[in-house]
Amino acid sequence: MKTKTILLASRPKGLPTNEQFQFDTLDLPAPAAGQVLLKTRYVSVDPYMRGRMNEGKSYIAPFTVGEPMAGGAVAEVVESQNPALPVGSLVVGNLPWQEYILSDGKGLNPVPADKAPISYFLGLLGMPGLTAYFGLLDICQPRAGETVVVSGAAGAVGMVVGQLAKIQGARVIGTAGSDEKVAYLKQLGFDEAINYKTTPDIAQALAAAAPAGVDCYFDNVGGPITDAVYDLLNKHARIALCGQISSYNDTEVPVGPRPESKLLKTSAKLQGFIVGDYYSRWPEGVQKLTEWYSQGKLQFEETITEGFDQIPAAFLGLFKGENTGKAIVKVA
Amino acid sequence: MKTKTILLASRPKGLPTNEQFQFDTLDLPAPAAGQVLLKTRYVSVDPYMRGRMNEGKSYIAPFTVGEPMAGGAVAEVVESQNPALPVGSLVVGNLPWQEYILSDGKGLNPVPADKAPISYFLGLLGMPGLTAYFGLLDICQPRAGETVVVSGAAGAVGMVVGQLAKIQGARVIGTAGSDEKVAYLKQLGFDEAINYKTTPDIAQALAAAAPAGVDCYFDNVGGPITDAVYDLLNKHARIALCGQISSYNDTEVPVGPRPESKLLKTSAKLQGFIVGDYYSRWPEGVQKLTEWYSQGKLQFEETITEGFDQIPAAFLGLFKGENTGKAIVKVA
């Protein structure tokens, strides 16, 4: 059979455009013994993928030019030569951007559709939710009454971070890029939410929102918001360094005020991490997130784009701040 | 009786000069019950004191203009109305820059003169040694075969860091500011030592010295050396942020390449600290350092200036890199 696929056509310089993506058609043989044919249901687009479009070593291998893009996806088994994965099974895994995929089943995990909408296994109960869980609870370890700042708070990771911090009893301040996102964060229970695009002085606004200083900072963004938070750190502050979306499209190394003296004065910890660092603890994280979700303590939001052909547009939209919560493409 | 003292005359802008120090004479009454009269024997001058000369909150309260400068010193009890501190006792503590000091004994610790030269309780077996001990062994936790970089390696803290890292079985690279210091570091057992002042390309030199990348970085200096080390970090690198002497005299916030993306890619940890964070574990640290010293596994070097009046000059010399190892003033 044939399947549509989306290849990396070229490596972007700066902000990616549609030119980096090439639609193509692949021939897929029928599944051999042990194999299954998957039909893609939901595709996740995530900021970290921008890093994989570059050449060179990062925490994850780069995409190959001329090969399919890939990432988190939920898919359904539509043909099976593998008794462990009968037709109708729903799975989640790192999959190529294709409508149909031939798989030997390795690296696929079952999707318990009775627990939550199946797309949530790409969000709240998947990589972004786990990123929030381990970054906040393992690195930041907020205590009741402490102040937590989250940048990119209306994104898939940030919105979970803020709610988890509230569950811990912390005061939570989020930054986001539109009044709608700010209103949504307030509705989620954030104590303060700041529209960094319209606030004339982000440093002043953060200082006003954090009169007792900042104990924990979960950084998805970097740049001037981060500079301002560093000035507010309390003694023994903890910073989970999760993303730097403000600089992912920079073509030169971004320059800014050196943070070291501020981190030194406060005996602060700054820990870079990716969710893969916690791979062995994922089951614990999924279990806790599922529990809080089933208890109504965690809400989740998705921005769903429809149609396989819209995957590149949904991805490019991440860098324009188009999504509130998880950016997802519904394929079928 | 009368004693000489050195007051903070004014707060420096940028590099301090002799103008910031004012010699004065104080009247001291005879010791009352519970008090002792101390005669200062050795005074420690340390880079961190520069921060205390500024106004404003840091990890330690600022010095007061018109009041004596103060810091680590070893002193001898010469008159006593305190049975716990008989005449002839040697003590170490945070003391004003005075030839004689009236003290109630609080905050003073005994100096076991049988263990090491008494000035070492301001260096190897005092604050700098403990700073090296906790920063390296608690934050960096180097393992055998890993690569450790130490900036400011020929200073009182750095030279201990490098030797402790060798005791742990690590490969050790130090940076220092003269060929004499580099030669000294080699003699101490450093695997590589780089004169950052004469090396045309510090990034290239560090990369050549660390072909397997950098697992641990103990930073006393900051600035371009640190930028270069960040580019060499291995996955899960640990950085102990101890000092930033390259910027202590800056009058504006120093600017440089933002480090966050580099720390994120490597899941690196950067931990600011001061030795006071480990106050409860000081006895452990002193015991281990004393043990290694008595076994001949730790060497120590001092640059000793003679005379109370030379304290300001010895302090100012720190920022010209005049000292190898601990800068000490021998007063009496």
XYZ file of C-alpha atoms in Angstrom:
664
model
C 0.000 0.000 0.000
C 0.959 3.626 -0.249
C 1.226 6.238 2.494
C 1.773 9.938 2.593
C 4.846 11.082 4.497
C 6.490 14.392 5.343
C 10.253 14.561 4.882
C 12.757 17.068 6.179
C 13.620 18.825 2.902
C 16.385 21.065 4.235
C 17.764 22.393 7.500
C 16.307 25.774 8.471
C 18.368 28.841 9.140
C 16.462 30.715 11.813
C 12.687 30.381 11.811
C 11.602 27.294 9.839
C 9.138 27.714 6.979
C 7.086 25.401 4.762
C 10.158 25.071 2.546
C 11.749 22.744 5.093
C 9.011 20.150 4.581
C 8.437 17.934 1.580
C 5.354 15.787 1.086
C 6.057 12.423 -0.466
C 4.494 9.008 -0.958
C 6.020 5.763 0.308
C 5.253 2.179 -0.624
C 4.624 -0.043 2.368
C 4.730 -3.862 2.019
C 2.161 -5.950 3.868
C 3.141 -6.696 7.500
C 5.503 -9.669 7.841
C 5.436 -12.002 10.841
C 5.738 -9.932 14.031
C 4.827 -6.692 12.263
C 1.765 -4.487 12.390
C 0.384 -1.776 10.141
C -0.447 1.364 12.098
C -2.828 4.126 11.079
C -1.821 7.430 12.640
C -4.569 9.041 14.717
C -2.904 11.986 16.474
C 0.488 13.578 15.881
C 2.260 15.684 18.489
C 4.182 18.778 17.431
C 6.624 20.054 20.029
C 9.166 22.872 20.342
C 12.050 20.441 20.977
C 11.704 19.225 17.366
C 13.233 22.496 16.216
C 16.531 21.362 17.731
C 16.418 18.105 15.779
C 16.147 20.046 12.526
C 19.657 21.394 13.098
C 22.796 19.528 12.286
C 25.020 18.493 15.131
C 24.870 16.880 18.499
C 22.228 17.814 20.995
C 20.442 15.704 23.576
C 18.750 13.823 20.759
C 20.018 12.857 17.305
C 19.199 15.289 14.483
C 16.601 14.494 11.828
C 18.103 13.397 8.523
C 17.492 15.507 5.424
C 15.429 13.480 2.950
C 14.034 11.245 5.686
C 10.622 11.514 7.395
C 10.156 13.867 10.308
C 9.130 11.983 13.445
C 7.786 12.478 16.926
C 5.169 11.403 19.427
C 2.001 9.948 17.877
C -1.013 7.889 18.814
C -1.852 5.212 16.246
C -4.236 2.320 15.783
C -3.302 -1.170 14.655
C -5.183 -1.790 11.397
C -3.392 -4.962 10.243
C -1.505 -7.319 12.515
C 0.930 -10.210 12.252
C 1.805 -9.703 15.934
C -0.378 -11.421 18.536
C 0.613 -8.875 21.204
C -0.917 -6.075 19.113
C -4.291 -7.154 17.739
C -6.207 -5.071 15.212
C -7.901 -2.171 17.000
C -5.123 -1.737 19.577
C -4.207 1.858 20.309
C -0.529 2.619 20.840
C 1.685 5.626 21.536
C 5.301 5.984 20.528
C 7.886 7.918 18.593
C 6.705 7.495 15.004
C 7.457 8.962 11.572
C 5.118 11.592 10.168
C 3.187 9.139 7.956
C -0.485 8.300 7.612
C 0.394 4.595 7.785
C 3.426 3.037 9.425
C 4.875 -0.464 9.365
C 6.150 -1.381 12.832
C 7.603 -4.367 14.664
C 5.939 -3.073 17.821
C 9.173 -2.153 19.568
C 9.022 1.103 21.544
C 5.230 1.231 21.383
C 3.185 1.543 24.553
C -0.496 0.766 24.973
C -2.969 3.655 25.262
C -5.537 3.019 28.016
C -8.471 4.743 26.301
C -10.702 4.333 29.357
C -8.513 6.696 31.393
C -8.547 9.856 29.276
C -9.010 11.129 25.720
C -6.424 9.228 23.689
C -4.644 12.397 22.545
C -3.844 13.132 26.221
C -1.200 10.407 26.001
C 0.745 12.921 23.883
C 0.134 15.654 26.459
C -0.972 15.521 30.059
C -0.245 11.789 30.373
C 2.647 11.745 27.916
C 5.949 13.475 27.353
C 4.863 17.035 28.276
C 3.049 15.966 31.444
C 6.006 13.846 32.526
C 8.365 16.722 31.758
C 6.328 18.933 34.075
C 6.101 16.223 36.720
C 9.815 15.427 36.994
C 11.092 18.950 36.389
C 8.885 20.472 39.036
C 8.715 17.728 41.624
C 12.221 16.303 41.319
C 14.283 19.397 40.503
C 12.317 22.329 41.938
C 10.665 20.488 44.834
C 8.362 23.397 45.733
C 7.150 23.541 49.303
C 3.826 24.910 50.514
C 3.924 28.703 50.634
C 6.886 29.045 48.276
C 6.696 31.067 45.081
C 6.991 29.279 41.739
C 7.403 31.046 38.397
C 6.683 29.217 35.134
C 7.567 30.736 31.772
C 5.644 29.529 28.734
C 2.939 28.765 31.269
C 0.130 28.283 28.743
C 2.049 25.635 26.819
C 1.568 21.904 27.248
C 4.318 21.617 29.856
C 3.817 24.971 31.594
C 0.123 24.538 32.306
C 0.789 21.217 34.018
C 3.723 22.682 35.988
C 1.516 25.450 37.370
C -1.232 23.075 38.428
C 1.239 20.669 40.036
C 2.762 23.579 41.943
C -0.696 24.543 43.184
C -1.251 20.942 44.312
C 1.971 21.343 46.353
C 0.542 24.460 47.987
C 2.823 26.978 46.284
C 2.035 30.454 45.006
C 2.221 30.257 41.189
C 3.049 32.950 38.669
C 2.931 32.247 34.941
C 4.052 34.176 31.894
C 2.337 33.772 28.529
C 1.966 35.620 25.248
C -1.680 36.685 24.972
C -4.530 37.981 27.109
C -6.522 34.847 26.283
C -3.732 32.655 27.634
C -3.460 34.826 30.737
C -7.200 34.492 31.341
C -6.929 30.738 30.882
C -4.089 30.492 33.425
C -6.151 32.395 35.999
C -8.988 29.966 35.362
C -6.568 27.067 35.992
C -5.782 28.522 39.411
C -2.547 30.410 38.748
C -2.209 33.185 41.361
C -0.754 35.606 38.855
C -0.378 35.511 35.082
C 1.539 38.064 33.032
C 1.235 38.767 29.308
C 4.905 39.332 28.521
C 4.090 40.736 25.097
C 1.968 43.637 26.370
C 3.600 44.263 29.770
C 5.885 47.291 29.373
C 8.340 46.204 32.082
C 8.442 42.449 32.631
C 10.977 42.753 35.460
C 8.750 45.160 37.358
C 5.665 43.023 36.740
C 7.384 39.892 38.000
C 8.726 41.715 41.051
C 5.225 42.952 41.851
C 3.779 39.473 41.381
C 6.450 37.884 43.608
C 6.766 40.192 46.633
C 8.373 37.374 48.654
C 10.884 36.544 45.906
C 11.095 33.427 43.766
C 11.921 30.005 45.200
C 11.386 27.898 42.091
C 11.577 28.717 38.407
C 10.499 26.346 35.671
C 11.941 27.811 32.481
C 10.534 26.924 29.075
C 11.478 30.170 27.377
C 14.776 31.840 28.349
C 15.774 35.363 27.367
C 14.577 38.544 29.103
C 11.894 36.807 31.208
C 14.569 34.543 32.631
C 16.927 37.473 33.231
C 14.190 39.139 35.267
C 13.440 36.017 37.303
C 17.131 35.571 38.172
C 17.004 38.994 39.859
C 14.224 37.810 42.171
C 15.682 34.523 43.367
C 15.576 33.699 47.036
C 18.375 31.899 48.847
C 18.566 28.248 47.745
C 16.282 28.794 44.745
C 15.833 25.872 42.337
C 15.598 26.315 38.580
C 14.415 23.557 36.256
C 15.791 24.385 32.834
C 13.385 22.722 30.442
C 13.283 24.800 27.265
C 14.559 27.967 25.630
C 11.972 28.552 22.944
C 12.874 32.254 22.754
C 16.209 31.297 21.202
C 15.512 28.108 19.246
C 15.427 30.017 15.970
C 18.404 32.252 16.674
C 21.133 31.986 14.090
C 23.806 33.260 16.468
C 24.473 32.417 20.091
C 22.182 34.738 22.068
C 23.892 37.192 24.383
C 22.586 38.448 27.688
C 23.518 39.432 31.213
C 25.688 36.739 32.763
C 23.628 34.872 35.363
C 26.421 33.333 37.403
C 26.797 36.076 40.010
C 23.072 36.007 40.714
C 23.096 32.234 41.088
C 26.156 32.434 43.303
C 24.714 35.049 45.663
C 21.634 32.954 46.267
C 23.254 29.487 46.326
C 20.764 28.677 43.584
C 20.639 25.415 41.669
C 20.033 25.404 37.933
C 19.422 21.965 36.468
C 19.044 21.303 32.773
C 16.999 18.208 32.032
C 15.023 16.279 29.488
C 12.263 13.892 30.344
C 14.404 11.015 29.089
C 16.669 11.532 32.110
C 13.791 10.109 34.146
C 12.937 7.229 31.849
C 13.063 4.617 34.620
C 10.526 6.606 36.643
C 7.971 7.222 33.858
C 5.465 4.646 35.186
C 5.422 6.470 38.549
C 4.821 9.773 36.772
C 2.034 8.474 34.540
C 0.354 6.893 37.542
C 0.429 10.079 39.625
C -0.706 12.293 36.756
C -3.536 9.888 35.917
C -4.580 9.838 39.567
C -4.687 13.635 39.884
C -6.490 13.896 36.542
C -9.119 11.337 37.577
C -9.596 13.255 40.836
C -10.285 16.438 38.891
C -7.122 18.125 40.220
C -5.519 18.536 36.797
C -7.099 20.121 33.771
C -5.614 20.012 30.308
C -6.065 21.985 27.148
C -5.264 21.145 23.537
C -5.085 23.130 20.355
C -6.101 20.591 17.749
C -5.403 21.096 14.059
C -7.150 18.731 11.656
C -5.531 16.896 8.773
C -2.215 15.181 8.069
C -1.254 17.910 5.619
C -1.490 20.494 8.402
C 1.314 19.003 10.522
C 3.974 21.466 9.293
C 1.630 24.423 9.844
C 0.829 23.250 13.374
C 4.552 22.865 14.081
C 5.385 26.315 12.708
C 2.545 27.745 14.805
C 4.440 26.803 17.996
C 6.927 29.571 17.317
C 4.163 32.120 16.847
C 2.550 31.127 20.133
C -0.599 29.961 18.366
C -1.316 27.102 20.724
C -2.778 27.135 24.198
C -1.818 23.900 25.871
C -0.768 20.974 23.745
C -0.493 21.415 19.987
C -1.897 18.282 18.395
C -2.753 17.302 14.842
C -5.764 15.017 14.391
C -4.914 12.865 11.401
C -7.817 10.431 11.168
C 45.387 50.128 75.494
C 45.452 51.315 71.915
C 45.276 49.284 68.715
C 45.695 50.021 65.060
C 42.687 49.272 62.891
C 41.821 49.524 59.210
C 38.420 50.996 58.381
C 36.426 50.893 55.170
C 36.770 54.552 54.129
C 34.465 54.440 51.121
C 32.816 51.970 48.775
C 34.837 51.288 45.615
C 33.546 51.780 42.126
C 35.242 49.079 40.096
C 38.717 48.041 41.183
C 39.357 49.027 44.819
C 42.406 51.167 45.636
C 44.209 52.297 48.785
C 41.687 55.136 49.013
C 39.077 52.713 50.276
C 41.091 51.985 53.429
C 41.703 54.259 56.381
C 44.158 53.504 59.163
C 42.958 54.536 62.590
C 43.659 53.943 66.268
C 41.112 52.551 68.707
C 41.101 52.552 72.497
C 40.476 49.143 73.998
C 39.462 48.784 77.656
C 40.935 45.951 79.727
C 39.040 42.662 79.322
C 35.966 42.411 81.559
C 34.781 39.124 83.042
C 34.344 36.579 80.253
C 36.409 38.600 77.798
C 39.832 38.066 76.296
C 42.320 40.323 74.575
C 43.503 38.837 71.303
C 46.678 39.679 69.427
C 46.255 39.105 65.715
C 48.826 36.704 64.250
C 47.627 36.044 60.686
C 44.977 37.816 58.625
C 43.295 36.211 55.622
C 42.524 38.311 52.552
C 39.981 36.743 50.220
C 38.274 37.640 46.943
C 34.791 37.349 48.498
C 35.567 40.439 50.603
C 35.209 42.550 47.472
C 31.481 41.781 47.482
C 31.173 42.964 51.069
C 32.628 46.342 50.091
C 29.549 46.991 47.937
C 26.292 48.235 49.260
C 23.322 45.942 49.079
C 22.312 42.432 49.830
C 24.519 39.526 48.846
C 25.098 36.228 50.591
C 26.807 38.091 53.414
C 26.094 41.507 54.925
C 28.121 44.416 53.502
C 30.913 46.095 55.437
C 29.927 49.428 56.972
C 31.714 52.588 55.859
C 33.676 53.989 58.800
C 33.817 50.620 60.561
C 36.722 48.150 60.581
C 37.162 45.712 57.720
C 36.943 42.114 58.951
C 37.588 38.546 57.890
C 39.230 35.295 58.855
C 42.162 35.636 61.232
C 44.274 33.574 63.612
C 44.921 35.266 66.918
C 46.514 34.535 70.263
C 44.973 35.199 73.653
C 47.284 37.660 75.443
C 45.028 38.636 78.374
C 42.159 36.558 79.654
C 39.187 36.912 81.956
C 37.686 33.790 80.359
C 38.745 30.419 81.822
C 37.904 28.634 78.550
C 40.502 30.730 76.728
C 43.699 30.918 78.778
C 46.583 33.184 77.814
C 48.535 31.573 74.978
C 45.481 29.948 73.359
C 45.394 30.181 69.585
C 42.012 30.800 67.985
C 40.562 31.297 64.512
C 37.458 33.272 63.671
C 35.961 36.166 61.807
C 37.733 39.162 63.325
C 38.154 42.865 62.621
C 41.342 44.075 60.965
C 42.998 45.188 64.224
C 46.309 44.387 65.869
C 44.487 43.757 69.131
C 40.874 42.718 69.583
C 38.603 42.507 72.593
C 36.425 39.409 72.342
C 33.877 37.523 74.426
C 35.100 34.315 72.807
C 31.933 33.683 70.811
C 32.483 32.403 67.287
C 36.127 31.577 67.981
C 37.443 28.088 67.328
C 40.630 26.549 68.725
C 43.637 26.174 66.424
C 45.304 22.765 66.888
C 48.858 23.928 66.264
C 50.203 20.360 66.379
C 48.332 19.456 63.186
C 49.626 22.040 60.730
C 51.154 25.528 60.494
C 48.657 27.781 62.257
C 48.063 29.930 59.155
C 46.719 26.812 57.399
C 43.564 27.204 59.490
C 42.841 30.194 57.234
C 43.564 28.117 54.132
C 43.797 24.389 53.609
C 42.087 23.578 56.912
C 39.870 26.677 56.963
C 37.342 28.404 54.774
C 39.106 27.912 51.398
C 39.838 24.243 52.004
C 36.278 23.585 53.139
C 34.964 25.487 50.119
C 36.971 23.176 47.876
C 35.914 20.103 49.828
C 32.153 20.671 49.743
C 31.984 22.240 46.302
C 33.917 19.449 44.670
C 32.815 16.434 46.681
C 29.207 17.377 47.361
C 28.251 19.277 44.202
C 30.568 17.948 41.487
C 31.029 14.432 42.865
C 33.768 13.503 40.369
C 34.212 9.830 39.614
C 37.427 8.067 38.706
C 38.293 8.693 35.073
C 36.097 11.763 34.708
C 37.486 15.114 33.626
C 37.441 18.023 36.079
C 38.215 21.626 35.130
C 39.102 24.178 37.814
C 39.380 27.877 37.022
C 41.527 30.023 39.294
C 43.348 26.778 39.971
C 46.395 28.332 41.619
C 44.310 30.157 44.208
C 43.694 28.927 47.739
C 40.478 27.138 46.801
C 41.445 25.976 43.316
C 44.664 24.257 44.292
C 42.811 22.190 46.883
C 40.016 21.378 44.412
C 42.500 19.994 41.903
C 44.266 17.829 44.472
C 40.971 16.513 45.844
C 39.882 15.656 42.300
C 43.132 13.742 41.800
C 42.470 11.857 45.052
C 39.114 10.856 43.500
C 40.935 9.517 40.436
C 39.813 12.194 38.010
C 41.741 13.853 35.197
C 42.310 17.462 36.279
C 42.762 20.585 34.172
C 43.468 23.948 35.775
C 43.580 27.490 34.472
C 45.800 30.129 36.020
C 47.308 33.490 35.147
C 51.087 32.981 34.976
C 53.660 30.460 33.826
C 54.896 30.141 37.402
C 51.420 29.175 38.554
C 51.068 26.713 35.689
C 54.363 25.093 36.639
C 53.231 24.899 40.245
C 49.969 23.202 39.259
C 51.847 20.576 37.258
C 54.020 19.972 40.299
C 50.863 19.480 42.396
C 49.770 16.730 40.013
C 47.358 18.555 37.711
C 47.230 16.689 34.393
C 47.011 19.901 32.401
C 47.430 23.544 33.337
C 46.722 26.474 31.037
C 47.970 30.037 31.337
C 44.833 31.855 30.233
C 46.690 35.140 29.910
C 49.162 33.931 27.290
C 47.090 31.258 25.523
C 45.819 32.799 22.284
C 42.653 30.679 22.131
C 41.451 29.497 25.531
C 38.544 27.541 24.031
C 40.885 25.603 21.748
C 43.365 24.981 24.564
C 40.648 23.661 26.874
C 39.216 21.462 24.125
C 42.669 20.020 23.479
C 43.216 19.426 27.187
C 39.826 17.734 27.587
C 39.486 15.388 24.601
C 36.805 13.358 26.447
C 34.815 16.469 27.367
C 34.236 17.968 30.803
C 32.260 16.192 33.521
C 32.865 18.593 36.389
C 33.671 22.280 36.469
C 34.647 24.146 39.611
C 34.345 27.813 38.710
C 36.163 30.500 40.666
C 36.486 32.964 37.823
C 33.609 33.230 35.310
C 33.789 35.079 31.992
C 35.406 33.713 28.823
C 37.016 30.691 30.518
C 33.613 29.620 31.753
C 32.023 30.228 28.335
C 34.605 27.887 26.825
C 34.077 25.179 29.446
C 30.304 25.260 28.874
C 30.962 24.260 25.256
C 32.783 21.118 26.397
C 30.295 19.759 28.913
C 29.411 16.099 28.820
C 25.935 14.781 29.480
C 25.013 15.211 33.170
C 27.940 17.547 33.867
C 28.097 19.147 37.308
C 29.231 22.724 37.869
C 30.101 24.100 41.294
C 29.755 27.862 41.067
C 32.086 29.180 43.716
C 33.393 32.538 42.539
C 33.374 35.008 39.682
C 36.532 36.987 40.329
C 36.681 38.098 36.685
C 33.616 40.265 37.287
C 33.870 41.332 40.937
C 35.147 44.757 39.944
C 32.778 45.294 37.022
C 30.691 48.420 37.351
C 27.991 47.112 35.011
C 26.355 43.700 34.757
C 28.703 41.645 32.564
C 27.245 40.369 29.312
C 28.116 37.142 27.573
C 26.751 34.233 25.572
C 23.685 32.840 27.291
C 24.601 29.487 28.865
C 21.131 28.002 29.240
C 20.960 26.141 25.924
C 24.307 24.493 26.612
C 23.209 23.430 30.083
C 19.908 22.163 28.705
C 21.462 20.053 25.957
C 23.684 18.274 28.445
C 21.231 17.999 31.363
C 23.929 19.797 33.323
C 23.606 20.981 36.893
C 24.960 24.345 37.948
C 24.932 24.922 41.687
C 25.874 28.207 43.313
C 27.153 27.785 46.842
C 29.054 29.303 49.699
C 30.849 27.327 52.331
C 28.334 28.534 54.909
C 25.704 26.370 53.210
C 27.617 23.418 54.649
C 28.132 24.826 58.130
C 26.764 21.743 59.871
C 29.255 19.530 58.024
C 32.403 21.599 58.683
C 33.815 19.192 61.293
C 33.621 16.353 58.753
C 35.412 18.517 56.192
C 38.177 19.627 58.549
C 38.711 16.040 59.665
C 39.033 14.688 56.109
C 41.303 17.519 54.961
C 43.503 17.117 58.026
C 43.699 13.369 57.396
C 44.735 13.772 53.744
C 47.216 16.502 54.706
C 48.790 14.334 57.407
C 49.050 11.474 54.878
C 50.936 13.750 52.493
C 48.131 13.656 49.915
C 47.452 17.384 50.036
C 50.000 20.113 49.611
C 49.315 23.759 50.271
C 50.921 27.011 49.257
C 50.716 30.463 50.777
C 51.739 33.896 49.634
C 52.596 35.614 52.895
C 52.869 39.371 53.178
C 54.407 40.734 56.359
C 53.028 43.537 58.495
C 49.625 44.781 59.580
C 49.954 47.869 57.399
C 50.249 45.656 54.323
C 46.775 44.123 54.635
C 45.177 46.460 52.052
C 48.006 45.845 49.593
C 47.689 42.074 49.996
C 43.948 42.323 49.439
C 44.352 44.494 46.338
C 46.937 42.024 45.036
C 44.236 39.346 44.771
C 42.748 41.152 41.796
C 46.115 41.354 40.077
C 46.675 37.625 40.540
C 49.716 38.266 42.753
C 49.146 35.296 45.016
C 49.798 31.641 44.421
C 47.677 29.718 46.869
C 46.394 31.437 49.959
C 47.055 35.129 50.399
C 47.912 35.690 54.051
C 49.226 38.633 56.027
C 51.536 37.830 58.913
C 50.849 40.458 61.533
C 52.975 39.438 64.500
